């Protein structure tokens, strides 16, 4: 009653398609033999590594569908793996071409053990078919196109390792074309990397400044370990695993000096989150001298507590703060004196001048 159409499976990037042609010879006889709910089954055929059959119900299925031919495709794979497939069911004319009015396309369906079939209970109205030219010699030809969708495994994109490669380049000194001299230490580097990371170094190395003509740049007023951490950050975009507040303060000044924005944010955040009575005076002086507004505000808020203020005035950094940044102490006093003591505040501000 059926035959496999000689159409090869077409491998596409995301799917495998194959067509199966079902020929119903003796349409009237089969309609008389099989009652509603009874069916004839095609021979199994394979598409996309899965086995399939076509179920032909000449008097419809389920009940109350006696006026229709029902047609279903069933997933028959023994291992019961799920399969996603799209179906197109066509009645073919005398030339073997699909009849548009008798063509049904089902969206992608997931075939599983719980839902092994897909198709149409109302595939063809029998009275309409029997009055058409497509039932020839009591023979009906139906083509079933099965397209099995292949799940393409998505590649897991690894995180960027550019920082690791640049860090290795810094360690190896391969192709280094310049040297920094800092506090008696020498550090090899790559002109293009340093210039790309710092607009200040870019002006020095690639611009008309004096340093652009030489291969050695002398860095003054910076300790060697601070510059080493700064250079490491320019290549790897990372700070040392253990960044203490003292180093964070030095790096913050260095990052500000060479306009390395992300490092400034990292170091300022570190200082803002580690304010205590011993370090607040030093951090406040640093913030005032270099214009680090977030750090300054965090220090002033910390010192709004009388106990924190008393402890700060007993710390080693207080005398330096008082001598180097008297204006910020005036601002602190203006904050902590209650608003209603305006006259007292004015007297203190006048005496401080």
Coordinates of C-alpha atoms in Angstrom, one line a residue:
X1 CA 0.0 0.0 0.0
X2 CA 3.0 2.3 0.3
X3 CA 6.4 2.9 -1.1
X4 CA 9.4 4.9 -0.2
X5 CA 9.9 7.8 -2.5
X6 CA 13.4 7.9 -4.0
X7 CA 14.2 11.4 -2.6
X8 CA 17.6 11.5 -0.8
X9 CA 17.8 13.1 2.6
X10 CA 19.1 16.7 2.3
X11 CA 21.5 17.7 5.0
X12 CA 21.1 21.3 6.0
X13 CA 22.9 23.2 8.8
X14 CA 20.1 22.8 11.3
X15 CA 17.9 20.1 9.8
X16 CA 17.5 16.9 7.9
X17 CA 14.6 16.5 5.5
X18 CA 13.1 13.5 3.8
X19 CA 9.9 12.7 2.0
X20 CA 7.8 9.6 2.1
X21 CA 5.1 8.9 -0.5
X22 CA 2.0 6.9 0.6
X23 CA 0.0 5.4 -2.2
X24 CA -3.5 4.2 -1.2
X25 CA -4.5 1.7 -3.9
X26 CA -8.1 0.7 -3.5
X27 CA -9.3 3.8 -1.7
X28 CA -13.0 2.6 -1.6
X29 CA -12.1 -0.9 -0.4
X30 CA -10.0 0.4 2.5
X31 CA -12.7 2.9 3.5
X32 CA -15.2 0.1 3.7
X33 CA -12.9 -2.2 5.7
X34 CA -11.6 0.2 8.3
X35 CA -14.0 1.9 10.7
X36 CA -13.6 5.2 12.5
X37 CA -10.5 5.0 14.7
X38 CA -9.0 2.2 12.7
X39 CA -5.9 2.8 10.6
X40 CA -3.4 1.4 8.2
X41 CA 0.3 1.9 8.9
X42 CA 3.1 2.6 6.5
X43 CA 6.4 0.8 6.5
X44 CA 8.9 2.6 8.8
X45 CA 11.2 5.1 7.3
X46 CA 14.2 6.9 8.8
X47 CA 14.8 10.7 8.9
X48 CA 17.5 12.4 11.0
X49 CA 18.5 9.2 12.9
X50 CA 14.9 8.6 13.9
X51 CA 12.3 6.1 12.7
X52 CA 8.8 7.2 11.6
X53 CA 5.5 5.8 10.4
X54 CA 2.4 7.3 8.8
X55 CA -1.0 6.4 10.2
X56 CA -3.8 6.6 7.7
X57 CA -7.4 6.7 9.0
X58 CA -9.8 6.4 6.1
X59 CA -12.8 7.2 8.3
X60 CA -11.2 9.6 10.7
X61 CA -10.0 9.7 14.2
X62 CA -11.1 10.5 16.8
X63 CA -14.8 9.9 17.1
X64 CA -17.2 12.3 15.3
X65 CA -14.7 12.7 12.5
X66 CA -16.2 10.2 10.2
X67 CA -16.5 12.7 7.4
X68 CA -12.7 13.2 7.2
X69 CA -9.6 11.3 6.4
X70 CA -7.2 11.7 9.3
X71 CA -3.4 11.5 8.9
X72 CA -0.8 11.3 11.6
X73 CA 3.0 10.9 11.7
X74 CA 4.3 8.8 14.5
X75 CA 7.8 8.8 16.1
X76 CA 8.8 5.1 16.3
X77 CA 12.4 5.2 17.6
X78 CA 13.0 2.4 20.1
X79 CA 15.3 4.4 22.3
X80 CA 12.5 7.0 22.9
X81 CA 14.8 10.0 22.3
X82 CA 12.9 13.2 21.8
X83 CA 12.9 14.6 18.3
X84 CA 11.9 18.0 17.0
X85 CA 10.3 17.9 13.6
X86 CA 8.2 19.9 11.2
X87 CA 5.6 18.1 9.0
X88 CA 4.1 19.0 5.6
X89 CA 1.4 16.7 4.3
X90 CA 0.4 17.0 0.7
X91 CA -2.0 15.3 -1.7
X92 CA -0.2 14.9 -5.0
X93 CA -1.8 15.5 -8.4
X94 CA -1.4 13.3 -11.5
X95 CA 2.0 15.0 -12.2
X96 CA 3.3 14.2 -8.7
X97 CA 3.0 17.9 -7.6
X98 CA 1.5 19.0 -4.3
X99 CA -2.1 20.3 -4.5
X100 CA -2.1 23.6 -2.6
X101 CA -5.7 23.2 -1.3
X102 CA -4.8 19.8 0.1
X103 CA -1.5 20.8 1.7
X104 CA -1.1 21.1 5.5
X105 CA 2.0 22.2 7.3
X106 CA 2.4 21.6 11.1
X107 CA 4.8 23.8 13.1
X108 CA 7.8 22.3 14.8
X109 CA 6.6 19.6 17.2
X110 CA 8.5 17.8 19.9
X111 CA 7.9 14.1 19.6
X112 CA 8.4 12.2 22.8
X113 CA 7.1 9.1 24.6
X114 CA 4.2 11.1 25.9
X115 CA 3.5 12.8 22.6
X116 CA 4.7 10.5 19.8
X117 CA 2.3 11.6 17.1
X118 CA 1.4 14.8 15.2
X119 CA -1.0 15.4 12.3
X120 CA -4.5 16.3 11.3
X121 CA -7.8 14.7 12.2
X122 CA -9.4 16.8 9.5
X123 CA -6.8 16.3 6.8
X124 CA -9.2 15.9 3.9
X125 CA -13.0 16.1 3.8
X126 CA -13.9 12.8 2.1
X127 CA -16.8 14.1 0.1
X128 CA -14.7 16.9 -1.3
X129 CA -11.9 14.5 -2.3
X130 CA -14.2 12.0 -3.9
X131 CA -15.6 14.8 -6.1
X132 CA -12.2 16.0 -7.2
X133 CA -9.8 14.9 -9.9
X134 CA -7.2 13.8 -7.4
X135 CA -8.7 10.4 -6.6
X136 CA -7.6 8.7 -9.8
X137 CA -8.5 5.1 -10.5
X138 CA -9.5 4.7 -6.8
X139 CA -6.0 5.6 -5.9
X140 CA -4.9 8.4 -3.6
X141 CA -1.3 9.6 -3.3
X142 CA -0.1 11.5 -0.3
X143 CA 3.4 12.8 0.4
X144 CA 4.7 13.4 3.9
X145 CA 7.7 15.7 4.3
X146 CA 9.5 15.3 7.6
X147 CA 12.1 17.8 8.6
X148 CA 14.0 16.8 11.7
X149 CA 15.5 19.8 13.5
X150 CA 19.0 19.3 14.8
X151 CA 20.0 21.0 18.0
X152 CA 23.2 22.7 17.3
X153 CA 25.4 22.7 20.3
X154 CA 26.2 26.3 21.2
X155 CA 29.9 26.8 21.7
X156 CA 30.8 28.1 25.2
X157 CA 32.8 31.3 24.5
X158 CA 35.7 31.4 27.0
X159 CA 36.3 34.5 28.9
X160 CA 38.9 36.9 27.5
X161 CA 42.5 35.9 28.2
X162 CA 44.0 39.0 26.6
X163 CA 45.2 40.1 30.1
X164 CA 47.0 36.9 30.6
X165 CA 48.8 37.1 27.2
X166 CA 49.8 40.7 27.9
X167 CA 51.0 39.8 31.4
X168 CA 53.2 37.1 29.9
X169 CA 54.5 39.6 27.4
X170 CA 55.5 41.9 30.2
X171 CA 57.2 39.1 32.1
X172 CA 59.1 37.9 29.1
X173 CA 60.2 41.3 27.9
X174 CA 59.8 39.9 24.3
X175 CA 60.0 42.8 21.8
X176 CA 60.3 45.4 24.6
X177 CA 61.4 48.7 23.1
X178 CA 61.7 51.0 26.1
X179 CA 62.7 51.2 29.7
X180 CA 61.4 52.9 32.8
X181 CA 63.8 53.9 35.5
X182 CA 62.2 54.2 38.9
X183 CA 63.9 54.6 42.3
X184 CA 67.0 52.7 41.1
X185 CA 65.1 49.9 39.4
X186 CA 64.7 49.4 35.6
X187 CA 61.5 48.0 34.0
X188 CA 61.3 47.0 30.4
X189 CA 58.0 47.7 28.6
X190 CA 56.4 48.1 25.2
X191 CA 55.8 51.6 23.9
X192 CA 52.5 50.8 22.1
X193 CA 50.9 49.1 25.2
X194 CA 51.9 51.8 27.6
X195 CA 50.7 54.6 25.3
X196 CA 47.4 52.8 24.7
X197 CA 46.7 52.6 28.4
X198 CA 47.7 56.1 29.5
X199 CA 47.1 59.4 27.7
X200 CA 49.9 60.9 29.7
X201 CA 52.4 58.3 28.6
X202 CA 51.0 58.5 25.1
X203 CA 51.9 62.2 25.0
X204 CA 55.4 61.4 26.4
X205 CA 56.1 58.5 24.1
X206 CA 54.4 59.4 20.9
X207 CA 54.1 63.1 21.1
X208 CA 56.5 66.0 20.8
X209 CA 57.6 65.8 24.5
X210 CA 61.3 65.3 25.3
X211 CA 60.8 61.6 26.4
X212 CA 59.5 60.6 23.0
X213 CA 62.9 60.6 21.4
X214 CA 64.6 58.3 24.0
X215 CA 64.2 54.7 25.0
X216 CA 64.4 55.3 28.8
X217 CA 61.9 57.3 30.9
X218 CA 62.8 58.3 34.4
X219 CA 59.9 58.3 36.9
X220 CA 60.5 60.5 39.9
X221 CA 58.6 60.8 43.2
X222 CA 57.4 57.2 43.1
X223 CA 58.5 54.0 44.8
X224 CA 59.6 51.1 42.7
X225 CA 56.9 48.7 44.0
X226 CA 54.2 51.2 43.4
X227 CA 55.3 51.7 39.8
X228 CA 55.6 47.9 39.3
X229 CA 52.0 47.5 40.4
X230 CA 51.0 50.4 38.1
X231 CA 52.8 48.8 35.1
X232 CA 51.2 45.4 35.9
X233 CA 47.8 47.0 35.8
X234 CA 48.4 48.6 32.5
X235 CA 49.2 45.2 31.0
X236 CA 46.7 43.0 32.8
X237 CA 43.9 45.4 34.0
X238 CA 44.2 43.9 37.5
X239 CA 45.6 44.9 40.8
X240 CA 47.6 42.7 43.2
X241 CA 45.4 39.9 44.8
X242 CA 46.0 41.5 48.2
X243 CA 45.8 45.2 48.0
X244 CA 46.3 46.9 51.3
X245 CA 45.1 50.5 52.0
X246 CA 48.7 51.9 51.9
X247 CA 49.4 50.6 48.5
X248 CA 45.9 51.6 47.4
X249 CA 46.6 55.2 48.4
X250 CA 49.9 55.2 46.5
X251 CA 48.4 53.6 43.4
X252 CA 45.5 56.1 43.5
X253 CA 47.9 59.0 43.3
X254 CA 49.9 57.2 40.5
X255 CA 46.7 56.4 38.5
X256 CA 45.6 60.0 38.8
X257 CA 49.0 61.2 37.7
X258 CA 49.0 59.1 34.6
X259 CA 45.2 59.3 34.0
X260 CA 44.4 55.6 34.3
X261 CA 40.7 55.9 35.1
X262 CA 39.7 52.4 36.0
X263 CA 42.6 52.0 38.4
X264 CA 41.6 55.3 40.1
X265 CA 38.1 53.9 40.7
X266 CA 39.4 50.6 42.1
X267 CA 41.8 52.3 44.5
X268 CA 39.3 54.9 45.6
X269 CA 36.7 52.3 46.3
X270 CA 39.2 50.3 48.3
X271 CA 40.0 53.4 50.5
X272 CA 36.4 54.4 50.9
X273 CA 35.5 50.9 52.2
X274 CA 38.4 50.7 54.6
X275 CA 38.2 54.0 56.5
X276 CA 39.2 53.7 60.2
X277 CA 40.4 56.0 62.9
X278 CA 44.1 55.3 62.2
X279 CA 43.9 56.0 58.4
X280 CA 41.1 58.6 58.0
X281 CA 43.4 61.6 58.5
X282 CA 45.9 60.3 55.9
X283 CA 43.0 59.4 53.5
X284 CA 41.4 62.8 54.0
X285 CA 44.6 64.7 53.3
X286 CA 45.1 62.6 50.2
X287 CA 41.6 63.3 49.0
X288 CA 41.9 67.0 49.6
X289 CA 45.3 67.4 47.9
X290 CA 44.4 65.4 44.8
X291 CA 40.7 66.2 44.5
X292 CA 39.3 62.8 45.2
X293 CA 35.7 63.8 46.0
X294 CA 34.2 60.5 46.8
X295 CA 37.0 59.6 49.2
X296 CA 36.8 63.1 50.8
X297 CA 33.0 62.7 51.4
X298 CA 33.5 59.2 52.9
X299 CA 36.1 60.6 55.3
X300 CA 33.9 63.5 56.3
X301 CA 30.9 61.2 56.9
X302 CA 33.1 59.0 59.1
X303 CA 34.3 61.9 61.1
X304 CA 30.8 63.2 61.8
X305 CA 30.8 60.7 64.7
X306 CA 32.3 62.4 67.8
X307 CA 34.1 59.2 68.9
X308 CA 35.7 58.8 65.4
X309 CA 36.7 62.4 65.4
X310 CA 38.4 62.1 68.9
X311 CA 40.2 58.9 67.7
X312 CA 41.4 60.7 64.5
X313 CA 42.8 63.6 66.5
X314 CA 45.0 61.1 68.4
X315 CA 46.3 59.4 65.3
X316 CA 49.7 59.8 63.7
X317 CA 48.2 61.4 60.6
X318 CA 46.3 64.2 62.3
X319 CA 49.3 66.6 62.6
X320 CA 50.0 66.2 58.9
X321 CA 46.4 66.8 58.0
X322 CA 46.2 69.9 60.2
X323 CA 49.4 71.5 58.7
X324 CA 48.8 70.5 55.1
X325 CA 45.1 70.8 54.7
X326 CA 43.7 73.4 57.2
X327 CA 40.8 74.2 54.9
X328 CA 39.4 70.7 55.1
X329 CA 39.3 70.9 58.9
X330 CA 37.3 74.1 58.7
X331 CA 34.9 72.3 56.4
X332 CA 34.7 69.4 58.9
X333 CA 34.0 71.8 61.8
X334 CA 31.3 73.5 59.8
X335 CA 29.6 70.2 59.2
X336 CA 29.7 68.9 62.8
X337 CA 28.6 72.1 64.6
X338 CA 24.7 72.1 64.7
X339 CA 23.1 74.5 62.3
X340 CA 21.5 76.5 65.1
X341 CA 24.9 77.5 66.4
X342 CA 25.5 79.8 63.5
X343 CA 27.3 82.5 65.6
X344 CA 29.7 80.0 67.2
X345 CA 30.4 78.6 63.8
X346 CA 31.2 82.0 62.4
X347 CA 33.6 82.8 65.4
X348 CA 35.5 79.5 64.8
X349 CA 35.8 80.1 61.1
X350 CA 37.1 83.7 61.8
X351 CA 39.7 82.5 64.3
X352 CA 40.9 79.8 61.9
X353 CA 41.9 82.4 59.3

